[in-house]
Amino acid sequence: MKDFLYDILIRPFLNGDSFGYFLGVCMWICVLLMLGLLLIGVLYVADNVGMPVKEGKGVVIGKRIAPAHTTTTWVMSGKVLVPVITRHPTVWYLDIQVDAQTDEMHVSEARYNKTPIGKTVQCKYVLGRLSEDLYIREIR
């Protein structure tokens, strides 16, 4: 592992050519991005896992719909690029405010249509340990 990291992070700068330098910079950027994503994941888990679930009243302050759409990802299969088409269904969201904090909740179409803006709803939620962000778990 030590040799691998040396080969991808240090050795490209030793050759003195511009391509090696460019490759070294790209590898450093990739490594830093991966470490950043890992740190964000660890902080998210530390922020809300194991926190007590609270119950309270929230107010619906907004609604939005993410319409259905498809995405195409091209995957190399041997020497051929193959399209992988993914269909994403329509998603309905309610923006809910509990005390002074807000979060969005993914709901069914029926719940979305019968819940007007300004309605008070009972919700179960968690406040983050580190960020004190609101994470709504359930609404009634």
CSV table of C-alpha atoms in Angstrom, one decimal:
chain,number,residue,atom,x,y,z
A,1,MET,CA,0.0,0.0,0.0
A,2,LYS,CA,2.8,2.3,0.9
A,3,ASP,CA,4.5,1.7,-2.5
A,4,PHE,CA,1.1,2.2,-4.3
A,5,LEU,CA,0.6,5.6,-2.7
A,6,TYR,CA,4.1,6.6,-3.4
A,7,ASP,CA,3.7,5.6,-7.1
A,8,ILE,CA,0.6,7.6,-7.6
A,9,LEU,CA,1.2,10.6,-5.4
A,10,ILE,CA,5.0,11.2,-5.4
A,11,ARG,CA,6.6,9.5,-8.4
A,12,PRO,CA,4.8,11.5,-11.1
A,13,PHE,CA,6.6,14.7,-9.9
A,14,LEU,CA,10.0,13.1,-10.0
A,15,ASN,CA,10.2,12.6,-13.8
A,16,GLY,CA,10.3,16.3,-14.5
A,17,ASP,CA,8.0,16.1,-17.6
A,18,SER,CA,4.8,18.1,-17.8
A,19,PHE,CA,2.6,15.0,-18.4
A,20,GLY,CA,3.9,13.4,-15.2
A,21,TYR,CA,3.3,16.7,-13.3
A,22,PHE,CA,-0.3,16.9,-14.7
A,23,LEU,CA,-1.0,13.3,-13.8
A,24,GLY,CA,0.4,13.8,-10.2
A,25,VAL,CA,-1.9,16.9,-9.7
A,26,CYS,CA,-4.9,14.9,-11.0
A,27,MET,CA,-4.2,12.1,-8.6
A,28,TRP,CA,-3.8,14.5,-5.6
A,29,ILE,CA,-7.1,16.1,-6.5
A,30,CYS,CA,-8.8,12.6,-6.7
A,31,VAL,CA,-7.4,11.5,-3.4
A,32,LEU,CA,-8.4,14.8,-1.7
A,33,LEU,CA,-11.9,14.5,-3.1
A,34,MET,CA,-12.2,10.9,-1.9
A,35,LEU,CA,-11.0,11.9,1.6
A,36,GLY,CA,-13.5,14.8,1.6
A,37,LEU,CA,-16.4,12.5,0.7
A,38,LEU,CA,-15.4,10.0,3.4
A,39,LEU,CA,-15.2,12.8,6.0
A,40,ILE,CA,-18.7,14.1,5.0
A,41,GLY,CA,-20.1,10.5,5.4
A,42,VAL,CA,-18.5,10.1,8.8
A,43,LEU,CA,-19.8,13.4,10.0
A,44,TYR,CA,-23.3,12.7,8.8
A,45,VAL,CA,-23.3,9.3,10.6
A,46,ALA,CA,-21.9,10.9,13.8
A,47,ASP,CA,-24.4,13.7,13.6
A,48,ASN,CA,-27.7,11.8,13.6
A,49,VAL,CA,-27.2,8.1,14.4
A,50,GLY,CA,-28.3,7.1,17.9
A,51,MET,CA,-29.9,10.4,18.7
A,52,PRO,CA,-33.3,10.3,20.5
A,53,VAL,CA,-36.4,10.7,18.3
A,54,LYS,CA,-38.5,13.7,19.4
A,55,GLU,CA,-42.2,14.4,18.7
A,56,GLY,CA,-43.6,17.8,18.0
A,57,LYS,CA,-45.7,19.9,15.7
A,58,GLY,CA,-44.5,21.3,12.4
A,59,VAL,CA,-45.9,23.6,9.8
A,60,VAL,CA,-45.9,22.9,6.1
A,61,ILE,CA,-44.2,25.9,4.6
A,62,GLY,CA,-43.7,24.7,1.0
A,63,LYS,CA,-44.3,22.0,-1.5
A,64,ARG,CA,-42.5,20.8,-4.6
A,65,ILE,CA,-42.5,18.1,-7.2
A,66,ALA,CA,-39.5,16.5,-8.8
A,67,PRO,CA,-40.9,15.2,-12.1
A,68,ALA,CA,-40.2,11.8,-13.5
A,69,HIS,CA,-37.2,11.6,-15.8
A,70,THR,CA,-34.6,9.2,-17.2
A,71,THR,CA,-30.8,9.2,-17.1
A,72,THR,CA,-28.4,7.4,-19.3
A,73,THR,CA,-25.1,6.1,-18.1
A,74,TRP,CA,-22.6,4.6,-20.6
A,75,VAL,CA,-20.8,1.5,-19.3
A,76,MET,CA,-17.8,-0.1,-21.1
A,77,SER,CA,-18.5,-3.8,-21.7
A,78,GLY,CA,-15.4,-5.2,-23.2
A,79,LYS,CA,-14.7,-2.9,-26.1
A,80,VAL,CA,-18.3,-1.7,-26.5
A,81,LEU,CA,-20.1,1.2,-24.8
A,82,VAL,CA,-23.5,0.0,-23.5
A,83,PRO,CA,-26.2,2.5,-22.4
A,84,VAL,CA,-27.8,1.8,-19.0
A,85,ILE,CA,-31.0,3.7,-18.8
A,86,THR,CA,-32.4,4.5,-15.4
A,87,ARG,CA,-36.0,5.7,-14.9
A,88,HIS,CA,-36.5,8.0,-11.9
A,89,PRO,CA,-40.2,8.3,-10.8
A,90,THR,CA,-41.9,11.5,-9.8
A,91,VAL,CA,-41.1,12.5,-6.2
A,92,TRP,CA,-43.3,14.7,-4.0
A,93,TYR,CA,-41.8,16.8,-1.2
A,94,LEU,CA,-43.2,18.8,1.7
A,95,ASP,CA,-41.1,21.5,3.4
A,96,ILE,CA,-41.8,21.4,7.1
A,97,GLN,CA,-40.7,23.8,9.8
A,98,VAL,CA,-40.3,22.7,13.4
A,99,ASP,CA,-39.5,25.6,15.7
A,100,ALA,CA,-37.1,27.7,13.6
A,101,GLN,CA,-35.6,24.8,11.6
A,102,THR,CA,-36.8,23.3,8.3
A,103,ASP,CA,-36.4,20.0,6.5
A,104,GLU,CA,-38.0,18.4,3.5
A,105,MET,CA,-40.0,15.2,3.6
A,106,HIS,CA,-40.6,12.8,0.7
A,107,VAL,CA,-44.3,11.9,0.7
A,108,SER,CA,-46.8,10.0,-1.4
A,109,GLU,CA,-48.8,11.8,-4.1
A,110,ALA,CA,-52.0,11.4,-2.0
A,111,ARG,CA,-50.4,13.0,1.1
A,112,TYR,CA,-49.0,15.8,-1.1
A,113,ASN,CA,-52.4,16.6,-2.6
A,114,LYS,CA,-54.3,16.6,0.7
A,115,THR,CA,-51.8,18.7,2.6
A,116,PRO,CA,-52.1,22.5,2.1
A,117,ILE,CA,-49.3,25.0,2.8
A,118,GLY,CA,-49.8,26.3,6.4
A,119,LYS,CA,-51.2,23.0,7.8
A,120,THR,CA,-49.9,21.9,11.2
A,121,VAL,CA,-48.7,18.3,11.2
A,122,GLN,CA,-47.4,15.9,14.0
A,123,CYS,CA,-43.9,14.8,13.2
A,124,LYS,CA,-41.1,12.7,14.6
A,125,TYR,CA,-37.7,14.2,14.2
A,126,VAL,CA,-34.1,14.1,15.3
A,127,LEU,CA,-31.8,17.1,15.9
A,128,GLY,CA,-28.2,16.6,14.8
A,129,ARG,CA,-25.6,16.0,17.5
A,130,LEU,CA,-23.0,18.2,15.8
A,131,SER,CA,-24.8,20.4,13.4
A,132,GLU,CA,-28.2,20.7,15.3
A,133,ASP,CA,-29.9,20.2,11.9
A,134,LEU,CA,-33.4,18.9,11.7
A,135,TYR,CA,-34.0,15.4,10.3
A,136,ILE,CA,-37.7,14.6,10.0
A,137,ARG,CA,-38.3,10.9,10.2
A,138,GLU,CA,-42.1,10.7,10.0
A,139,ILE,CA,-45.2,12.9,9.7
A,140,ARG,CA,-48.8,12.2,10.6
